[in-house]
Coordinates of C-alpha atoms and ligand atoms in Angstrom, one line a residue:
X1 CA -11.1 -29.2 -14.7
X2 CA -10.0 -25.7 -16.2
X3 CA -6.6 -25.0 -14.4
X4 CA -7.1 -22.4 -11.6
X5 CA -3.7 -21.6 -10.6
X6 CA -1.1 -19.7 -13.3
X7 CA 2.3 -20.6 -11.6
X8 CA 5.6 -19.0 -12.4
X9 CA 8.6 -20.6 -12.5
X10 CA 11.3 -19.1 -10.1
X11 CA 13.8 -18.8 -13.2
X12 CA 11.2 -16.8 -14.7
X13 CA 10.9 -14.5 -11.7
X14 CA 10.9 -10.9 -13.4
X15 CA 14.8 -9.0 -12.5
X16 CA 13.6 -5.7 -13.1
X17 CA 11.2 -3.1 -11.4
X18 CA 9.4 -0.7 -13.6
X19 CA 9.6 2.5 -12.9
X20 CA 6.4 4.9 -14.2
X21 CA 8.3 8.4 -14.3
X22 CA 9.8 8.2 -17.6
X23 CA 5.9 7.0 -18.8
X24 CA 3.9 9.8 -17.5
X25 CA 2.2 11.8 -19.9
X26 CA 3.0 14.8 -17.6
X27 CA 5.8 14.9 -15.1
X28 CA 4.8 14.4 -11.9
X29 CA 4.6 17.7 -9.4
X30 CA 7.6 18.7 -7.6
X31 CA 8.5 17.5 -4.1
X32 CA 8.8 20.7 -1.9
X33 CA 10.9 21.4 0.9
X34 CA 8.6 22.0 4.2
X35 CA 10.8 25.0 5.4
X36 CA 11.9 26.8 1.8
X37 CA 9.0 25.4 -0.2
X38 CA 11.7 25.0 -3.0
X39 CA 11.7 21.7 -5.4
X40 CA 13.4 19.6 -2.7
X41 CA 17.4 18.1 -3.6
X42 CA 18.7 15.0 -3.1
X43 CA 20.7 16.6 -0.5
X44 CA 17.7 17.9 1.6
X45 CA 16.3 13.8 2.1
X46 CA 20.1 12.2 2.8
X47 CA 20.0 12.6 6.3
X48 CA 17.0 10.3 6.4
X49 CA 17.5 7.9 3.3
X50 CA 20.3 5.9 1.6
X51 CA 21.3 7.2 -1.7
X52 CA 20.3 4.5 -3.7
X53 CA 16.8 4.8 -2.9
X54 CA 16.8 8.7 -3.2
X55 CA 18.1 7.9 -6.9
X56 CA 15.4 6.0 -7.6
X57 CA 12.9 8.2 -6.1
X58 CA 13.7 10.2 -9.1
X59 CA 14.8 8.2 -11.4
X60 CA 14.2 8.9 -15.6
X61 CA 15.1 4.9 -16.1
X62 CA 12.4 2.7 -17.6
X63 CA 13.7 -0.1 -16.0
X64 CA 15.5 -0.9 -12.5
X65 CA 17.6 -3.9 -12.2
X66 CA 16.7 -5.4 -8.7
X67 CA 19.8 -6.3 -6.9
X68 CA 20.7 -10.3 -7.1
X69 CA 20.6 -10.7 -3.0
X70 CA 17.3 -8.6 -3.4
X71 CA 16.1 -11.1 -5.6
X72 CA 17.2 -14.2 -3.6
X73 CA 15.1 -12.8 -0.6
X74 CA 12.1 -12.4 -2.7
X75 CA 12.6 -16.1 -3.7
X76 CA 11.7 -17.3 -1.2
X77 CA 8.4 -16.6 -1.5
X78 CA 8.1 -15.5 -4.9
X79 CA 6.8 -15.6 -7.7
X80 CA 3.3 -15.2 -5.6
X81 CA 0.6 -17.3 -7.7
X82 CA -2.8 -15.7 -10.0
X83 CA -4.9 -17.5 -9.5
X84 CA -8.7 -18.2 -11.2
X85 CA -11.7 -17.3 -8.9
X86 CA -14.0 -20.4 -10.7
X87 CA -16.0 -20.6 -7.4
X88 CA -16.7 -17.0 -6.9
X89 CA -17.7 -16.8 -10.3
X90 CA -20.3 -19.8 -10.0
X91 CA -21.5 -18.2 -6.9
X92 CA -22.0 -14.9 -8.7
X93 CA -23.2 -17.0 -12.1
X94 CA -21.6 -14.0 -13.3
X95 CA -19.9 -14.8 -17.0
X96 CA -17.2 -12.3 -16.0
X97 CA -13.7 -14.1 -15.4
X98 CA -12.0 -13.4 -12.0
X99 CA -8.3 -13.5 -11.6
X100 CA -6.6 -12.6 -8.0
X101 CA -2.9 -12.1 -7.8
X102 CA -2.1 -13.5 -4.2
X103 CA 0.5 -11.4 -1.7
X104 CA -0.4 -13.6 1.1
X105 CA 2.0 -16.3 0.9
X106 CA 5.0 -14.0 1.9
X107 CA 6.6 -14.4 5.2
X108 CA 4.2 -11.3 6.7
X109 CA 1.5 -12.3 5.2
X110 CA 1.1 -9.2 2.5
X111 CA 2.6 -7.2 -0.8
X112 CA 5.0 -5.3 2.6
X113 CA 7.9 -7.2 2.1
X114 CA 8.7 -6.8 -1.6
X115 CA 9.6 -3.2 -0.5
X116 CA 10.6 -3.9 2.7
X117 CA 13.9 -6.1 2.1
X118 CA 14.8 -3.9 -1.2
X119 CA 14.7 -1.1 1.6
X120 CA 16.8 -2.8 4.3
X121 CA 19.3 -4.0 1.2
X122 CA 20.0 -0.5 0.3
X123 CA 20.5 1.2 3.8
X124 CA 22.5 -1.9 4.2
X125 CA 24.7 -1.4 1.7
X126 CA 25.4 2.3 2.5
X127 CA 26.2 0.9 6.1
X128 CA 23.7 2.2 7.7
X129 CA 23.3 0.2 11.4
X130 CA 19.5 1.5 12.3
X131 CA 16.1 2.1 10.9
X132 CA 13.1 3.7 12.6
X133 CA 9.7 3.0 10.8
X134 CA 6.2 3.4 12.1
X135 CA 3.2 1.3 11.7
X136 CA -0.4 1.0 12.1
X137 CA -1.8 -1.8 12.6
X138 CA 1.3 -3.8 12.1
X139 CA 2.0 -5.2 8.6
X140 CA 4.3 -2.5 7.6
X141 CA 5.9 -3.0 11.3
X142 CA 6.4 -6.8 10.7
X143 CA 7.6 -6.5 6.9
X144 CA 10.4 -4.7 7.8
X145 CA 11.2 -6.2 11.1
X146 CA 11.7 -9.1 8.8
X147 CA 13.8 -7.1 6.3
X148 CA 16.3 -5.9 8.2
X149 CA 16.2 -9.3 10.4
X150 CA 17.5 -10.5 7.0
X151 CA 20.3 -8.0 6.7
X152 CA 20.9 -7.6 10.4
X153 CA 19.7 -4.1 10.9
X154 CA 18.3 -2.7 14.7
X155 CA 15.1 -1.5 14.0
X156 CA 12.2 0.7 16.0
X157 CA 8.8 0.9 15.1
X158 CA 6.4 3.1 16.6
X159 CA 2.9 1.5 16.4
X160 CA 0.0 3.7 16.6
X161 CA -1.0 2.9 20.4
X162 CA -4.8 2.1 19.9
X163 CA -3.6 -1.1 17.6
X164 CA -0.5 -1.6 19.9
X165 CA -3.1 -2.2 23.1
X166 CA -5.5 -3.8 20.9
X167 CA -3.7 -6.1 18.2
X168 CA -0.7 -7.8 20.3
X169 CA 0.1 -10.7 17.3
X170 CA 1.7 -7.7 14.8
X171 CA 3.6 -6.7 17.7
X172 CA 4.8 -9.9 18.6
X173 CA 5.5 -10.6 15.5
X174 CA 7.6 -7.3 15.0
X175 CA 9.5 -8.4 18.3
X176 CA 10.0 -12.1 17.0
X177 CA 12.2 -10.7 14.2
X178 CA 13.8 -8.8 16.6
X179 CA 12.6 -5.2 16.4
X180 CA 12.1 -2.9 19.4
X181 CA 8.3 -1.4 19.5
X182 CA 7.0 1.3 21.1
X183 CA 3.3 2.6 21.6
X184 CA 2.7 5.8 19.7
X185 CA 2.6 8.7 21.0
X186 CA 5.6 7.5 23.3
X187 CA 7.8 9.8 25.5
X188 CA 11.1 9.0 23.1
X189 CA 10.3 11.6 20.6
X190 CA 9.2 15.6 20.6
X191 CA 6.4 15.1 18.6
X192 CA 5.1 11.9 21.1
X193 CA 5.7 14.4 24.3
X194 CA 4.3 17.3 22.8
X195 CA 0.5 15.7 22.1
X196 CA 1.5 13.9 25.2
X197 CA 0.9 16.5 27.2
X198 CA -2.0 18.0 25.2
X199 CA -3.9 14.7 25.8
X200 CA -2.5 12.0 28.2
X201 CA -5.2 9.8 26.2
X202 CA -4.3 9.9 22.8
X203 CA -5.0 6.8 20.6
X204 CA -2.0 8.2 18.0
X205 CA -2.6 7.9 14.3
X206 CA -0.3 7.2 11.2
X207 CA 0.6 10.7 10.8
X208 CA 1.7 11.3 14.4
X209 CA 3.8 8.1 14.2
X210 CA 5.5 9.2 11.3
X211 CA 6.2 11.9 12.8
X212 CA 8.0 10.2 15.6
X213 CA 9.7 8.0 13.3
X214 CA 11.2 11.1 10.9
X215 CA 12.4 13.2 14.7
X216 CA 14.2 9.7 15.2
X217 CA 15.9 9.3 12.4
X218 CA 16.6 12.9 11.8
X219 CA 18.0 13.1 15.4
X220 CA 20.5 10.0 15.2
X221 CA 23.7 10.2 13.1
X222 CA 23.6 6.2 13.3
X223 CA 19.7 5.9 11.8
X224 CA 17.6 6.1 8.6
X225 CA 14.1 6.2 8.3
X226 CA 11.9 3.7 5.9
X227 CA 8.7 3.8 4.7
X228 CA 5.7 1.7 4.0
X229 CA 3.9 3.5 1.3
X230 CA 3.5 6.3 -1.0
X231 CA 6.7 7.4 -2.1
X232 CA 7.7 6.7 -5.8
X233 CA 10.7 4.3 -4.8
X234 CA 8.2 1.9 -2.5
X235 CA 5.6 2.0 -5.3
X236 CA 8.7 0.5 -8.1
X237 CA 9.4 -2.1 -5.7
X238 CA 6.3 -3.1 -5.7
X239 CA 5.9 -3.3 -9.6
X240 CA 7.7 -6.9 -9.0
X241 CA 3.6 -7.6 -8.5
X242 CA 2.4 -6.5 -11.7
X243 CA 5.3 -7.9 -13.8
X244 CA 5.1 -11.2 -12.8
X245 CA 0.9 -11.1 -13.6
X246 CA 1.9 -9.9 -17.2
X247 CA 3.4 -13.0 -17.6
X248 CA 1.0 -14.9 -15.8
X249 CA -1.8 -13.3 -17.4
X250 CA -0.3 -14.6 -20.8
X251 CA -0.1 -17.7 -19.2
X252 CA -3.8 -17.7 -19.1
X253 CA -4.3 -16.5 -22.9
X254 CA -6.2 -13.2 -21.4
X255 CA -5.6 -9.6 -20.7
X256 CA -7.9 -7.5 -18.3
X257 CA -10.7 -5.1 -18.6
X258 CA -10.8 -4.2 -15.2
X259 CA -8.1 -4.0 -12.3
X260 CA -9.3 -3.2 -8.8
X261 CA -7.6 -2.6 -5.8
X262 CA -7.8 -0.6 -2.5
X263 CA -5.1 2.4 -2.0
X264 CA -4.0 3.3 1.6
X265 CA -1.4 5.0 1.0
X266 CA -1.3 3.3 -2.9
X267 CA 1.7 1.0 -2.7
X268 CA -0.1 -2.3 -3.2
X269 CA -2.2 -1.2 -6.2
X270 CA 0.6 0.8 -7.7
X271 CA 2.4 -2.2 -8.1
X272 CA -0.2 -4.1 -9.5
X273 CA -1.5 -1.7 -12.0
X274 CA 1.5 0.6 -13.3
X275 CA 2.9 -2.3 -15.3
X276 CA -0.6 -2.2 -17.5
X277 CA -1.4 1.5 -17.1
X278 CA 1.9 1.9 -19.9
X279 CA -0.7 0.0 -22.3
X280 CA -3.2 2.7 -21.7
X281 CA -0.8 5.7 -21.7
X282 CA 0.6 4.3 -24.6
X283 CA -2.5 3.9 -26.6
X284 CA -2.8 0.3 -26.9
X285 CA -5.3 -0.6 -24.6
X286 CA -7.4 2.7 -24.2
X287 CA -10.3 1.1 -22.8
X288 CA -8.3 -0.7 -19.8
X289 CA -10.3 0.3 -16.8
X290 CA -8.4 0.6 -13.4
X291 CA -10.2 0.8 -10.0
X292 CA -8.9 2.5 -6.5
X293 CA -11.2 1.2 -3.6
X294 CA -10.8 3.3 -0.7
X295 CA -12.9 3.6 2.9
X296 CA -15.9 5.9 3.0
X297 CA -14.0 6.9 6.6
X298 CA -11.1 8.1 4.7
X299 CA -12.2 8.7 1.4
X300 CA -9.1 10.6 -0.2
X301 CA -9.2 10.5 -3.7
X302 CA -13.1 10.6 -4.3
X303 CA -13.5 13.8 -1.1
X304 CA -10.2 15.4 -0.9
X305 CA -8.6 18.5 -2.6
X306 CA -5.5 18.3 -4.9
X307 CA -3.0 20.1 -2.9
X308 CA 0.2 20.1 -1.1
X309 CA 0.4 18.5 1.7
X310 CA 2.5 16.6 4.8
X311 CA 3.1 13.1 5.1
X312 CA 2.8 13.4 8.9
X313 CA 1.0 15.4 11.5
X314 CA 4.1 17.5 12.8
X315 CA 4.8 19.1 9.1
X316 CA 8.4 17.4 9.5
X317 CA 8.1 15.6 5.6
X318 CA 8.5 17.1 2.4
X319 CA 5.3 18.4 0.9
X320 CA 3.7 16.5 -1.6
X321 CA 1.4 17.0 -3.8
X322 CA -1.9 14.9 -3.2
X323 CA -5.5 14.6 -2.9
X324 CA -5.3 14.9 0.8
X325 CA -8.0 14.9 4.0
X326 CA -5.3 17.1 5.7
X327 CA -2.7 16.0 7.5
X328 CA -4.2 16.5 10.9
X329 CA -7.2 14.6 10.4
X330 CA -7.5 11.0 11.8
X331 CA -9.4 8.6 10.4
X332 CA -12.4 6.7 12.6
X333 CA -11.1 3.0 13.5
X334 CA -12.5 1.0 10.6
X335 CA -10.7 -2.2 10.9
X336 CA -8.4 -1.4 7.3
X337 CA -5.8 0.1 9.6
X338 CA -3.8 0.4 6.3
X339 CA -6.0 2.4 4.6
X340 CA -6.8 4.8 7.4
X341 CA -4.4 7.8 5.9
X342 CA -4.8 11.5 5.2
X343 CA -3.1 11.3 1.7
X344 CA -1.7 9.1 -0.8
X345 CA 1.3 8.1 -3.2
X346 CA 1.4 11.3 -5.9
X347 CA 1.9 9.1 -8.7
X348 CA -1.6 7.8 -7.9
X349 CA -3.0 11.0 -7.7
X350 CA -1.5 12.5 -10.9
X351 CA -2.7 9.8 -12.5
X352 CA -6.3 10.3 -11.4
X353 CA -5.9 13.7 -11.9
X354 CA -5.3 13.0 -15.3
X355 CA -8.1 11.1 -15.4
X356 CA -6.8 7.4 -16.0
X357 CA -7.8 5.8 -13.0
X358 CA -11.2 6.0 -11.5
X359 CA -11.9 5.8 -7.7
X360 CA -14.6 4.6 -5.3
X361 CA -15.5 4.4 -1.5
X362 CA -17.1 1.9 0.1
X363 CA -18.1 1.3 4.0
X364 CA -16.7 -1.3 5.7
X365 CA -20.1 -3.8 6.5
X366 CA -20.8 -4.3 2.7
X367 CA -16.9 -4.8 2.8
X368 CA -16.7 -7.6 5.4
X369 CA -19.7 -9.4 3.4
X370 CA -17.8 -9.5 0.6
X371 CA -14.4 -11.1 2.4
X372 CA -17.1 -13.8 3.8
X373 CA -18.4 -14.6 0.5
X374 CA -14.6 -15.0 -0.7
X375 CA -13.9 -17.4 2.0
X376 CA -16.9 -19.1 1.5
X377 CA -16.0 -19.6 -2.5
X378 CA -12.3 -19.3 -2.9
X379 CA -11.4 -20.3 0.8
X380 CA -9.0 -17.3 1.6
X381 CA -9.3 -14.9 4.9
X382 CA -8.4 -11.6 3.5
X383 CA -7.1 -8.7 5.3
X384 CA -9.9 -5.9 5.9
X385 CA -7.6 -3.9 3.4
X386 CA -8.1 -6.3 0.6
X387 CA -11.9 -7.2 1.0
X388 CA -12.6 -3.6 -0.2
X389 CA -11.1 -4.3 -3.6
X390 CA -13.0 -8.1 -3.7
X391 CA -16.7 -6.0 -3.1
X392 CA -15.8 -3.9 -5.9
X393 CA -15.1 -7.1 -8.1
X394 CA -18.0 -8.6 -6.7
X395 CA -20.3 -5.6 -7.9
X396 CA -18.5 -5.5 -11.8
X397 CA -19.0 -9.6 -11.7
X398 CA -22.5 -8.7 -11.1
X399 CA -22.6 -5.7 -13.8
X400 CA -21.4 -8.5 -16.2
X401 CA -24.3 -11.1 -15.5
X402 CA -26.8 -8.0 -16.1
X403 CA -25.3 -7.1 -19.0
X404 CA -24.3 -10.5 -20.3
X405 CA -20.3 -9.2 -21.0
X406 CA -17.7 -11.6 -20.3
X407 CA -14.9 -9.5 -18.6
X408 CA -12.0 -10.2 -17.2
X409 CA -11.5 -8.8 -13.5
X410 CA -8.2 -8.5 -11.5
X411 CA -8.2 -8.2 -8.1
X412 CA -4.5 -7.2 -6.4
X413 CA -5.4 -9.3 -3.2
X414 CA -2.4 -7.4 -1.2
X415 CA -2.5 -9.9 2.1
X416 CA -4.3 -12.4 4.0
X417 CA -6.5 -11.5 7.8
X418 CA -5.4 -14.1 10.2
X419 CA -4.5 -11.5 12.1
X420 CA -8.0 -10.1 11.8
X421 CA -10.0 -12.2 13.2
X422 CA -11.6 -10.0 16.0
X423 CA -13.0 -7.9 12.5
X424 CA -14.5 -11.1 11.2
X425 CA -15.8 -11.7 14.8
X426 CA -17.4 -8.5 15.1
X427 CA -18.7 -8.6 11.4
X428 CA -20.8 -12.0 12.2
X429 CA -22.4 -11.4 15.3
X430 CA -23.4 -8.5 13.8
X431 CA -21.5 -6.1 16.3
X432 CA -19.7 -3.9 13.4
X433 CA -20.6 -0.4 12.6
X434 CA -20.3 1.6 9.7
X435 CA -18.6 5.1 9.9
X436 CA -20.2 8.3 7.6
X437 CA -17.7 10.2 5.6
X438 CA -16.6 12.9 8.4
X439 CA -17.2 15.9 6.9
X440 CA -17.0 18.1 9.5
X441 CA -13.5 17.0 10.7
X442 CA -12.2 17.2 7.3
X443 CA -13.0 20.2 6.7
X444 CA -11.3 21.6 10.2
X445 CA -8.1 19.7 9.1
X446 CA -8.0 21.5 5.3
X447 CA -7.7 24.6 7.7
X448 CA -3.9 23.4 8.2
X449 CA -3.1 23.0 4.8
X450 CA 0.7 24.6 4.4
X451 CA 0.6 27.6 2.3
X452 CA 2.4 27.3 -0.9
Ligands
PLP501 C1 -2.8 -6.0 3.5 C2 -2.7 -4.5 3.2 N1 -3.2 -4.1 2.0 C3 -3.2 -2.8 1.7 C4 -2.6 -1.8 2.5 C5 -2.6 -0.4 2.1 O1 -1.4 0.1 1.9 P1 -0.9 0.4 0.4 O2 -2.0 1.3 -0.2 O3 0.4 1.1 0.5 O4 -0.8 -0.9 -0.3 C6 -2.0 -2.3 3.7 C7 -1.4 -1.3 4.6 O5 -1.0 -1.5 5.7 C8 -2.1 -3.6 4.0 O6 -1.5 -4.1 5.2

């Protein structure tokens, strides 16, 4: 039996996060400042974030050491295991090769933590006491509940308050590690109050949490703000991914043709790909071809303008530039909670900009089929996130039996869905819907776009 598992040894664990910036063919667009629209300073984003991680956020260094208690945190789940997808590839009697790199064997469940404990570390270490985060559906929430569990930080997270009513076991899992959560929109912030009282109702969204989170922490002298996504430091944490599948991917005696995965807000996929993308930049491997999956509800990439942007629905963030849906648009509920965001991480978008990655959308009922057909081969439930990027293997797998090509296919598998079994519930008894691209709604929230 051909060995199906490429395990590294914890010695062997990589020390070092790779930072793009240095890489880019182009540098990157400037951060602005919301109020001045000026390059923003370090200065402008202390009040918010430790030092270290501002640093980094901007860092020229190829290389970043990760910090020895860092690293004995990530051991204990780490390094996470490639494996070989043998029986979705008999299933498919596809002659393509299918490797997935496995972020479901962390403590939450997903890729969340690798960023999550470097954060806490940091604000730690600059003795900060409190962090206030939001979340969606709850994976960010949890990873970071752990992390500063670990380092013995208070933390808040505002969950979005249609996933807070209906998805308890993030929450109680948030409030296991100790964390304090609160619906969003909630009467603890401005930004909750104000859309508060322009609709008693409100569901929230990512953005409007965000915004609570950033009023907290800008409001307290005692608290930071953290998070999940899209910023250049989270993306370089989570190049600890890709690294270790360099080396795993050696292991195996094969380098890939194709690397897929599904961008929320990029952070996953980032880390996953932007320790092979240096290949391509460099030259060596032109024909490398690198895959963003994203919802057809929130297709950001493959429907939205390049522009500046916020991060949040209250225009408290810096303005980035990004392929964005506007930052007042909200997303229908497709069950990828973690992919229902207006934007996504610049890097990602400069780089597709520049033409090196490629995008596509998918709707979430072909989406589901694939994550049955993974269970029903390789055994894993995958989060709604992650099944995107496994129906886009799927259809390459089935280019390759067509065309008779013998590719090899990586899929960043970013977490697994036991916490997402009401999804899988509705998807076989045939209760799920699929949601058009919202044209309409995005083109009332590019209104909004901040003038620059
Ligand atoms: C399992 C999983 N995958 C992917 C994502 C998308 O986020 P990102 O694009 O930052 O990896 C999320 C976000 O919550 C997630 O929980």
């Amino acid at each position: 039996m051909e060995r199906t598992k490429f395990i590294l040894d914890e010695k062997d664990m990589p020390t070092r996060w790779y930072n793009i910036l240095p890489d880019l063919p182009e540098p990157l667009p400037q951060v602005l400042h919301p109020g001045t629209k000026q390059p923003v300073t370090p200065d402008d984003l202390k009040p918010i974030f430790p030092m270290a991680l501002i640093m980094q956020e901007f860092s020229p260094e190829r290389y970043i050491e990760i910090p020895e208690e860092v690293q004995a945190i990530y051991r204990t789940w780490r390094p996470t295991i490639l494996h070989r997808a043998h029986r979705l590839e008999k299933a498919l009697d596809t002659p393509a090769k299918i490797f997935f790199k496995y972020e479901g064997t962390s403590q939450a469940g997903s890729h969340k933590p690798n960023t999550a404990v470097a954060q806490a570390y940091y604000n730690k270490k600059e003795g900060v006491k409190r962090i206030a985060t939001e979340t969606g559906a709850g994976q960010w929430g949890s990873a970071l509940a752990m992390g500063c569990m670990f380092f013995d930080i208070e933390l808040k997270v505002y969950m979005v308050k249609i996933s807070y009513e209906q998805k308890p076991y993030r929450r109680i899992l948030i409030e296991t590690w100790g964390a304090t959560v609160v619906p969003s929109p909630s009467t603890d912030t401005k930004a909750g109050r104000d859309i508060l009282a322009q609709d008693p109702e409100c569901t929230g969204s990512l953005g409007l949490a965000i915004s609570e989170a950033v009023e907290d922490a800008a409001t307290r002298d005692d608290t930071n703000y953290s998070l999940g996504s899209v910023l250049n430091h989270v993306l370089l944490h989570q190049t600890i991914i890709g690294e270790e599948t360099r080396k795993q991917m050696e292991m195996a005696g094969e380098y890939p043709d194709i690397i897929i995965g599904c961008i929320g807000g990029g952070s996953n996929f980032a880390g996953q790909f932007l320790p092979w993308i240096r290949d391509k930049i460099s030259g060596e491997k032109p024909d490398l071809r690198i895959i963003c999956v994203e919802p057809k509800a929130a297709p950001t990439l493959t429907k939205g303008p390049y522009a500046y942007d916020f991060g949040d629905v209250a225009g408290l963030t810096p303005l980035l530039k990004m392929y964005t849906l506007g930052h007042t648009f909200i997303p229908s509920p497709i069950h990828a909670g973690g992919l229902r965001y207006h934007g996504m991480a610049p890097i990602i978008c400069h780089l597709y900009n520049l033409g090196l990655i490629e995008a596509r959308a998918e709707y979430q009922i072909p989406v589901f089929e694939a994550g049955v057909k993974f269970a029903r081969t390789e055994g894993i439930i995958t989060a709604p996130e992650p099944c995107h990027n496994v129906k886009v293997a799927i259809d390459e797998a089935l280019k390759c039996k067509e065309s008779g090509e013998s590719k090899n296919i990586l899929i960043a598998h970013s977490g697994h869905g036991h916490f997402d079994l009401a999804a899988y519930d509705e998807y076989l008894s045939g209760r799920m819907k699929d949601y058009e691209f919202p044209e309409d709604k995005v083109k009332e929230a590019l209104t909004h776009l901040p003038k620059v």
